[in-house]
Amino acid sequence: MVKAVVGANWGDEGKGKITDMLAREADIVIRFQGGANAGHTIVNDYGKFALHTLPSGVFYGHTTSIIGNGVALNIPLVVKEYQDLVDRGVPAPRLLVSDRAQVVMPYHILFDQYEEERLGGKSFGSTKSGIAPFYSDKYAKVGFQVNELFDEERLSEKLDRVLVTKNVLLEHLYHKPVLKKEELLAELIRYREMIAPYVCDVSAYLDKAIREGKNILLEGQLGSLKDPDHGIYPMVTSSSTLAAYGAIGAGLPPYEIRQVITVCKAYSSAVGAGAFVSEIFGEEGDELRRRGGDGGEYGVTTGRPRRMGWFDCVASRYGCRVQGTTDVAFTVLDVLGYLDEIPVCVAYEIDGEETKDFPTTARLERAKPVYKVLPGWKTDIRGISRYEDLPANCRAYIEFIESQIGYPITMISNGPGRNDIIYRNS
Ligand code: GDP
């Protein structure tokens, strides 16, 4: 049985917590896309952790954690992340890394920085982790797969070829120091030594695991609206954030993904540039940011304050649809307990017309939110474990949103911890 945990919105919906929670029953947890550019925050018995590349199953002794071929693999960062966990008392996780995963090269990170500098005010708000240059090279077929680190002669030849174009750009476009082949080769050999213990033919491993009936969890990064095809292009990430891509980025049959758990946060937040229709500003936004998440809504990787907004039914319905949602996990609901009234964006007004359909980017940038204001519940709902025990206005908020997005909310998260969860059969 394969399940996917993915985001409906701009990311930071609380996927890490839901994955960590569901990993209790999983044999294998897989990251299938993205890289170290975003992070998950997980709170459990070992403490509070920010994971960037390791799957959120690493805290359980019984799970195997896999980094699939679709991930942008920053080898020194993964190894450091692994070591940090062990240093903090987490039992050494069983980790496998696909031999087809591609390696984030030191120059990908440089190119990311240089390009943002060059674009100045028109930048994409990249986290400068090398993700866009990495995926550009992957699809331009000048990337390096993990297995290529193990054939030094071929590696050296390929580096010669690839560095020709890199150095032209460095010298003439960015006016930066050029790359030296020997230094890079030595660095890649260090990478090889670091990653060697974990390298595996992941899709063959998964084929066997599926035949043995193992429980497999695919863990997405970011959310639907950051998908390069279905998101707010070009303010998107560089790899698909959709559950469907789990089949490709892990290497398993698409029909094996039986459950798609799409995580929706009870209000909105976004990082980076791009249209954000239900965004709020000033004291209203600052207060939600301060109270949001677990200790405030600030980027896990960058520490940047997140942009805040009310729940957006238009974006979330669309976000759930493109994921192929079977279940919605509705998270961080406890945070809204301070509000007298809670606006919810139920439609967009674009060029004088109201719509509930999520538009393409140029129209999205002209959209204005149409709000419906719901009453707040004005109590702390943490610690409640049965749906019936939630205040009536809180249930009304959940049920209103469920009717707007059109997908069943079967899990409600009312705190950052593993056990802060309310299951519901709708
Ligand atoms: P991810 O990238 O989707 O995993 O999202 P984040 O790591 O940004 O998670 C959102 C933040 O909210 C983290 O700090 C979590 O610990 C926290 N969190 C997750 N679920 C809940 C919840 O139900 N209530 C509260 N208060 N915090 C939560």
CSV table of N, CA, C and O and ligand atoms in Angstrom, one decimal, residues 12-17 39-41 43 293-294 306 331-332 334-335 382 413-416, ligand 1:
chain,number,residue,atom,x,y,z
A,12,ASP,N,4.7,24.5,3.6
A,12,ASP,CA,4.6,24.9,5.0
A,12,ASP,C,3.2,24.6,5.6
A,12,ASP,O,2.7,25.3,6.5
A,13,GLU,N,2.5,23.6,5.1
A,13,GLU,CA,1.2,23.3,5.5
A,13,GLU,C,1.2,22.4,6.8
A,13,GLU,O,0.2,22.2,7.4
A,14,GLY,N,2.4,21.8,7.1
A,14,GLY,CA,2.5,20.9,8.2
A,14,GLY,C,2.6,19.4,7.7
A,14,GLY,O,2.2,18.5,8.4
A,15,LYS,N,3.2,19.3,6.5
A,15,LYS,CA,3.3,17.9,6.0
A,15,LYS,C,4.3,17.1,6.8
A,15,LYS,O,4.1,15.9,7.0
A,16,GLY,N,5.3,17.7,7.4
A,16,GLY,CA,6.3,17.0,8.2
A,16,GLY,C,5.6,16.3,9.4
A,16,GLY,O,5.8,15.2,9.7
A,17,LYS,N,4.8,17.1,10.1
A,17,LYS,CA,4.1,16.5,11.2
A,17,LYS,C,3.2,15.4,10.8
A,17,LYS,O,3.2,14.3,11.5
A,39,GLY,N,12.0,23.1,4.3
A,39,GLY,CA,12.2,22.2,5.4
A,39,GLY,C,10.9,21.9,6.1
A,39,GLY,O,9.9,22.5,5.9
A,40,HIS,N,11.0,20.8,6.8
A,40,HIS,CA,9.9,20.4,7.6
A,40,HIS,C,10.2,20.5,9.1
A,40,HIS,O,11.4,20.2,9.4
A,41,THR,N,9.3,20.9,9.9
A,41,THR,CA,9.5,21.0,11.3
A,41,THR,C,8.8,19.9,12.0
A,41,THR,O,7.6,19.7,11.7
A,43,VAL,N,8.1,17.9,15.7
A,43,VAL,CA,8.3,17.9,17.2
A,43,VAL,C,7.9,16.5,17.7
A,43,VAL,O,6.8,16.0,17.4
A,293,GLY,N,1.9,28.5,13.3
A,293,GLY,CA,2.8,27.3,13.4
A,293,GLY,C,3.1,26.9,14.8
A,293,GLY,O,2.2,27.0,15.7
A,294,ASP,N,4.3,26.6,15.1
A,294,ASP,CA,4.8,26.3,16.4
A,294,ASP,C,5.9,27.2,16.7
A,294,ASP,O,7.0,27.0,16.5
A,306,ARG,N,7.3,34.5,6.9
A,306,ARG,CA,6.4,34.1,5.8
A,306,ARG,C,5.3,35.1,5.6
A,306,ARG,O,4.9,35.9,6.5
A,331,THR,N,-4.7,21.4,9.1
A,331,THR,CA,-3.7,21.5,10.2
A,331,THR,C,-3.7,22.9,10.8
A,331,THR,O,-4.2,23.9,10.2
A,332,VAL,N,-3.0,23.0,11.9
A,332,VAL,CA,-2.7,24.3,12.7
A,332,VAL,C,-4.0,25.0,13.0
A,332,VAL,O,-4.0,26.3,13.1
A,334,ASP,N,-5.6,25.1,15.8
A,334,ASP,CA,-5.5,25.6,17.1
A,334,ASP,C,-5.1,27.1,17.1
A,334,ASP,O,-5.5,27.9,18.0
A,335,VAL,N,-4.3,27.5,16.2
A,335,VAL,CA,-3.7,28.8,16.1
A,335,VAL,C,-4.8,29.9,16.0
A,335,VAL,O,-4.7,31.0,16.4
A,382,ARG,N,-6.3,22.8,21.8
A,382,ARG,CA,-5.3,21.8,22.0
A,382,ARG,C,-5.7,20.8,23.0
A,382,ARG,O,-6.4,21.1,24.0
A,413,SER,N,-5.5,18.6,12.7
A,413,SER,CA,-4.3,18.7,13.6
A,413,SER,C,-4.5,19.9,14.5
A,413,SER,O,-4.7,21.0,14.0
A,414,ASN,N,-4.5,19.7,15.8
A,414,ASN,CA,-4.7,20.8,16.7
A,414,ASN,C,-3.5,21.0,17.6
A,414,ASN,O,-3.7,21.4,18.8
A,415,GLY,N,-2.3,20.8,17.1
A,415,GLY,CA,-1.1,21.1,17.9
A,415,GLY,C,0.1,20.5,17.1
A,415,GLY,O,-0.1,19.7,16.2
A,416,PRO,N,1.3,20.9,17.4
A,416,PRO,CA,2.4,20.4,16.6
A,416,PRO,C,2.9,19.0,16.9
A,416,PRO,O,3.5,18.3,16.1
B,1,GDP,P1,5.8,21.5,6.1
B,1,GDP,O1,7.0,22.0,5.3
B,1,GDP,O2,4.6,21.3,5.3
B,1,GDP,O3,6.2,20.3,6.9
B,1,GDP,O4,5.5,22.6,7.1
B,1,GDP,P2,6.3,23.2,8.3
B,1,GDP,O5,7.5,22.5,8.7
B,1,GDP,O6,6.4,24.7,8.0
B,1,GDP,O7,5.2,23.1,9.5
B,1,GDP,C1,4.4,24.0,9.9
B,1,GDP,C2,4.7,24.4,11.3
B,1,GDP,O8,3.6,24.2,12.0
B,1,GDP,C3,5.8,23.6,12.1
B,1,GDP,O9,6.4,24.5,13.0
B,1,GDP,C4,5.0,22.6,12.8
B,1,GDP,O10,5.6,22.1,14.0
B,1,GDP,C5,3.8,23.3,13.1
B,1,GDP,N1,2.6,22.5,13.2
B,1,GDP,C6,2.2,21.4,12.4
B,1,GDP,N2,0.9,21.1,12.7
B,1,GDP,C7,0.5,22.0,13.7
B,1,GDP,C8,-0.7,22.2,14.4
B,1,GDP,O11,-1.7,21.5,14.2
B,1,GDP,N3,-0.7,23.2,15.3
B,1,GDP,C9,0.3,24.0,15.5
B,1,GDP,N4,0.2,25.0,16.4
B,1,GDP,N5,1.5,23.9,14.9
B,1,GDP,C10,1.6,22.9,14.0
